[in-house]
Amino acid sequence: PTVSVANVEYAQESTRLLAQTSLRNVLGTRLLSELLCDRGAVSKAMRECLDEATANWGIKVERVEIKDVRLPKMLQRIMAAEAEAAREARAKIIVSEGEFKASHALKEAADILSQSPCAMQL
């Protein structure tokens, strides 16, 4: 703490601002699924980053906790629209595969009927 008092004006505020910057840096390198599912790894990366930066100030960061992850409403809407588009795309693929299989079955039936002299033509 002596170094932080002698060399860093407003050590607590500087640490808080550094935490915000470090959080942005760490979050920028992660996928959203990682942030939501593995907060422990994100907290560990933050703690290591902060501890390294504040070591010269005589400050030891012992713990970082991420309590909540909130997304802006606009980002939530964009993600929902993207998920809906992905579901619609998968549905179209399933429909087209079904139509493809049905057309092959109809072609096979037509081939079989065309080879049979007793088959009735419509």
PDB file of C-alpha atoms in Angstrom:
ATOM      1  CA  PRO A   1       0.000   0.000   0.000  1.00  0.00           C
ATOM      2  CA  THR A   2       2.921   2.394   0.524  1.00  0.00           C
ATOM      3  CA  VAL A   3       3.672   2.451  -3.198  1.00  0.00           C
ATOM      4  CA  SER A   4       0.033   3.083  -4.045  1.00  0.00           C
ATOM      5  CA  VAL A   5      -0.115   5.988  -1.586  1.00  0.00           C
ATOM      6  CA  ALA A   6       3.189   7.491  -2.730  1.00  0.00           C
ATOM      7  CA  ASN A   7       2.959   6.943  -6.503  1.00  0.00           C
ATOM      8  CA  VAL A   8      -0.730   6.662  -7.365  1.00  0.00           C
ATOM      9  CA  GLU A   9      -3.124   9.473  -6.672  1.00  0.00           C
ATOM     10  CA  TYR A  10      -6.580   8.076  -5.868  1.00  0.00           C
ATOM     11  CA  ALA A  11      -5.556   4.405  -5.851  1.00  0.00           C
ATOM     12  CA  GLN A  12      -9.099   3.153  -5.271  1.00  0.00           C
ATOM     13  CA  GLU A  13     -10.515   5.155  -8.198  1.00  0.00           C
ATOM     14  CA  SER A  14      -7.580   4.153 -10.415  1.00  0.00           C
ATOM     15  CA  THR A  15      -8.171   0.498  -9.585  1.00  0.00           C
ATOM     16  CA  ARG A  16     -11.890   0.843 -10.350  1.00  0.00           C
ATOM     17  CA  LEU A  17     -11.203   2.469 -13.729  1.00  0.00           C
ATOM     18  CA  LEU A  18      -8.587  -0.174 -14.488  1.00  0.00           C
ATOM     19  CA  ALA A  19     -11.148  -2.861 -13.619  1.00  0.00           C
ATOM     20  CA  GLN A  20     -13.628  -1.369 -16.084  1.00  0.00           C
ATOM     21  CA  THR A  21     -11.013  -1.245 -18.841  1.00  0.00           C
ATOM     22  CA  SER A  22      -9.802  -4.763 -18.081  1.00  0.00           C
ATOM     23  CA  LEU A  23     -13.372  -6.042 -18.094  1.00  0.00           C
ATOM     24  CA  ARG A  24     -13.944  -4.581 -21.552  1.00  0.00           C
ATOM     25  CA  ASN A  25     -10.693  -6.108 -22.804  1.00  0.00           C
ATOM     26  CA  VAL A  26     -11.457  -9.554 -21.395  1.00  0.00           C
ATOM     27  CA  LEU A  27     -15.075  -9.504 -22.594  1.00  0.00           C
ATOM     28  CA  GLY A  28     -13.947  -8.490 -26.069  1.00  0.00           C
ATOM     29  CA  THR A  29     -11.945 -11.698 -26.416  1.00  0.00           C
ATOM     30  CA  ARG A  30     -14.748 -14.061 -25.357  1.00  0.00           C
ATOM     31  CA  LEU A  31     -17.844 -15.474 -26.998  1.00  0.00           C
ATOM     32  CA  LEU A  32     -21.180 -14.668 -25.426  1.00  0.00           C
ATOM     33  CA  SER A  33     -21.739 -18.345 -24.627  1.00  0.00           C
ATOM     34  CA  GLU A  34     -18.443 -18.386 -22.694  1.00  0.00           C
ATOM     35  CA  LEU A  35     -19.499 -15.326 -20.716  1.00  0.00           C
ATOM     36  CA  LEU A  36     -22.851 -16.812 -19.817  1.00  0.00           C
ATOM     37  CA  CYS A  37     -21.659 -20.341 -19.059  1.00  0.00           C
ATOM     38  CA  ASP A  38     -18.186 -19.896 -17.589  1.00  0.00           C
ATOM     39  CA  ARG A  39     -18.077 -16.776 -15.448  1.00  0.00           C
ATOM     40  CA  GLY A  40     -15.336 -18.362 -13.355  1.00  0.00           C
ATOM     41  CA  ALA A  41     -12.860 -18.347 -16.232  1.00  0.00           C
ATOM     42  CA  VAL A  42     -13.732 -14.752 -17.069  1.00  0.00           C
ATOM     43  CA  SER A  43     -13.323 -13.746 -13.421  1.00  0.00           C
ATOM     44  CA  LYS A  44      -9.966 -15.496 -13.261  1.00  0.00           C
ATOM     45  CA  ALA A  45      -8.726 -13.760 -16.411  1.00  0.00           C
ATOM     46  CA  MET A  46      -9.875 -10.416 -14.999  1.00  0.00           C
ATOM     47  CA  ARG A  47      -8.206 -11.029 -11.652  1.00  0.00           C
ATOM     48  CA  GLU A  48      -4.920 -11.960 -13.313  1.00  0.00           C
ATOM     49  CA  CYS A  49      -5.056  -8.899 -15.563  1.00  0.00           C
ATOM     50  CA  LEU A  50      -5.852  -6.552 -12.681  1.00  0.00           C
ATOM     51  CA  ASP A  51      -3.350  -8.121 -10.323  1.00  0.00           C
ATOM     52  CA  GLU A  52      -0.585  -7.758 -12.890  1.00  0.00           C
ATOM     53  CA  ALA A  53      -1.425  -4.106 -13.535  1.00  0.00           C
ATOM     54  CA  THR A  54      -1.777  -3.134  -9.866  1.00  0.00           C
ATOM     55  CA  ALA A  55       1.259  -5.054  -8.604  1.00  0.00           C
ATOM     56  CA  ASN A  56       3.483  -1.997  -9.173  1.00  0.00           C
ATOM     57  CA  TRP A  57       1.117   0.029  -6.999  1.00  0.00           C
ATOM     58  CA  GLY A  58       1.461  -2.395  -4.108  1.00  0.00           C
ATOM     59  CA  ILE A  59      -2.131  -3.560  -4.529  1.00  0.00           C
ATOM     60  CA  LYS A  60      -2.995  -7.266  -4.581  1.00  0.00           C
ATOM     61  CA  VAL A  61      -6.278  -8.224  -6.265  1.00  0.00           C
ATOM     62  CA  GLU A  62      -7.544 -11.302  -4.485  1.00  0.00           C
ATOM     63  CA  ARG A  63     -10.946 -11.849  -6.037  1.00  0.00           C
ATOM     64  CA  VAL A  64     -13.085 -10.692  -8.953  1.00  0.00           C
ATOM     65  CA  GLU A  65     -16.739 -11.686  -9.169  1.00  0.00           C
ATOM     66  CA  ILE A  66     -19.088 -11.296 -12.100  1.00  0.00           C
ATOM     67  CA  LYS A  67     -22.530 -11.170 -10.559  1.00  0.00           C
ATOM     68  CA  ASP A  68     -24.696 -10.624 -13.600  1.00  0.00           C
ATOM     69  CA  VAL A  69     -24.419 -10.425 -17.375  1.00  0.00           C
ATOM     70  CA  ARG A  70     -26.946  -8.064 -18.937  1.00  0.00           C
ATOM     71  CA  LEU A  71     -27.240  -7.419 -22.639  1.00  0.00           C
ATOM     72  CA  PRO A  72     -28.562  -4.198 -24.147  1.00  0.00           C
ATOM     73  CA  LYS A  73     -32.145  -4.482 -25.445  1.00  0.00           C
ATOM     74  CA  MET A  74     -31.014  -3.761 -29.005  1.00  0.00           C
ATOM     75  CA  LEU A  75     -28.501  -6.617 -28.881  1.00  0.00           C
ATOM     76  CA  GLN A  76     -31.175  -8.928 -27.458  1.00  0.00           C
ATOM     77  CA  ARG A  77     -33.477  -8.058 -30.374  1.00  0.00           C
ATOM     78  CA  ILE A  78     -30.706  -8.621 -32.907  1.00  0.00           C
ATOM     79  CA  MET A  79     -29.837 -11.996 -31.376  1.00  0.00           C
ATOM     80  CA  ALA A  80     -33.508 -13.032 -31.335  1.00  0.00           C
ATOM     81  CA  ALA A  81     -33.906 -12.061 -35.003  1.00  0.00           C
ATOM     82  CA  GLU A  82     -30.744 -13.970 -35.887  1.00  0.00           C
ATOM     83  CA  ALA A  83     -31.954 -17.065 -34.026  1.00  0.00           C
ATOM     84  CA  GLU A  84     -35.344 -16.833 -35.768  1.00  0.00           C
ATOM     85  CA  ALA A  85     -33.642 -16.581 -39.165  1.00  0.00           C
ATOM     86  CA  ALA A  86     -31.511 -19.630 -38.350  1.00  0.00           C
ATOM     87  CA  ARG A  87     -34.623 -21.622 -37.340  1.00  0.00           C
ATOM     88  CA  GLU A  88     -36.405 -20.615 -40.541  1.00  0.00           C
ATOM     89  CA  ALA A  89     -33.372 -21.615 -42.609  1.00  0.00           C
ATOM     90  CA  ARG A  90     -33.258 -25.048 -40.934  1.00  0.00           C
ATOM     91  CA  ALA A  91     -37.000 -25.481 -41.533  1.00  0.00           C
ATOM     92  CA  LYS A  92     -36.581 -24.659 -45.236  1.00  0.00           C
ATOM     93  CA  ILE A  93     -33.768 -27.192 -45.507  1.00  0.00           C
ATOM     94  CA  ILE A  94     -35.926 -29.888 -43.897  1.00  0.00           C
ATOM     95  CA  VAL A  95     -38.839 -29.093 -46.242  1.00  0.00           C
ATOM     96  CA  SER A  96     -36.595 -29.148 -49.314  1.00  0.00           C
ATOM     97  CA  GLU A  97     -35.045 -32.470 -48.275  1.00  0.00           C
ATOM     98  CA  GLY A  98     -38.548 -33.926 -47.876  1.00  0.00           C
ATOM     99  CA  GLU A  99     -39.595 -32.650 -51.300  1.00  0.00           C
ATOM    100  CA  PHE A 100     -36.410 -34.082 -52.806  1.00  0.00           C
ATOM    101  CA  LYS A 101     -37.102 -37.521 -51.317  1.00  0.00           C
ATOM    102  CA  ALA A 102     -40.749 -37.383 -52.422  1.00  0.00           C
ATOM    103  CA  SER A 103     -39.785 -36.488 -55.990  1.00  0.00           C
ATOM    104  CA  HIS A 104     -37.344 -39.410 -56.108  1.00  0.00           C
ATOM    105  CA  ALA A 105     -40.059 -41.764 -54.834  1.00  0.00           C
ATOM    106  CA  LEU A 106     -42.475 -40.481 -57.501  1.00  0.00           C
ATOM    107  CA  LYS A 107     -39.830 -40.909 -60.202  1.00  0.00           C
ATOM    108  CA  GLU A 108     -39.132 -44.487 -59.106  1.00  0.00           C
ATOM    109  CA  ALA A 109     -42.857 -45.247 -59.110  1.00  0.00           C
ATOM    110  CA  ALA A 110     -43.207 -43.738 -62.589  1.00  0.00           C
ATOM    111  CA  ASP A 111     -40.271 -45.813 -63.853  1.00  0.00           C
ATOM    112  CA  ILE A 112     -41.786 -48.999 -62.446  1.00  0.00           C
ATOM    113  CA  LEU A 113     -45.205 -48.221 -63.925  1.00  0.00           C
ATOM    114  CA  SER A 114     -43.746 -47.343 -67.321  1.00  0.00           C
ATOM    115  CA  GLN A 115     -42.032 -50.735 -67.527  1.00  0.00           C
ATOM    116  CA  SER A 116     -45.198 -52.680 -66.741  1.00  0.00           C
ATOM    117  CA  PRO A 117     -47.466 -53.378 -69.733  1.00  0.00           C
ATOM    118  CA  CYS A 118     -50.436 -53.831 -67.401  1.00  0.00           C
ATOM    119  CA  ALA A 119     -49.984 -50.439 -65.696  1.00  0.00           C
ATOM    120  CA  MET A 120     -52.755 -47.994 -66.122  1.00  0.00           C
ATOM    121  CA  GLN A 121     -51.925 -44.572 -67.507  1.00  0.00           C
ATOM    122  CA  LEU A 122     -53.650 -41.515 -66.131  1.00  0.00           C
TER     123      LEU A 122
END
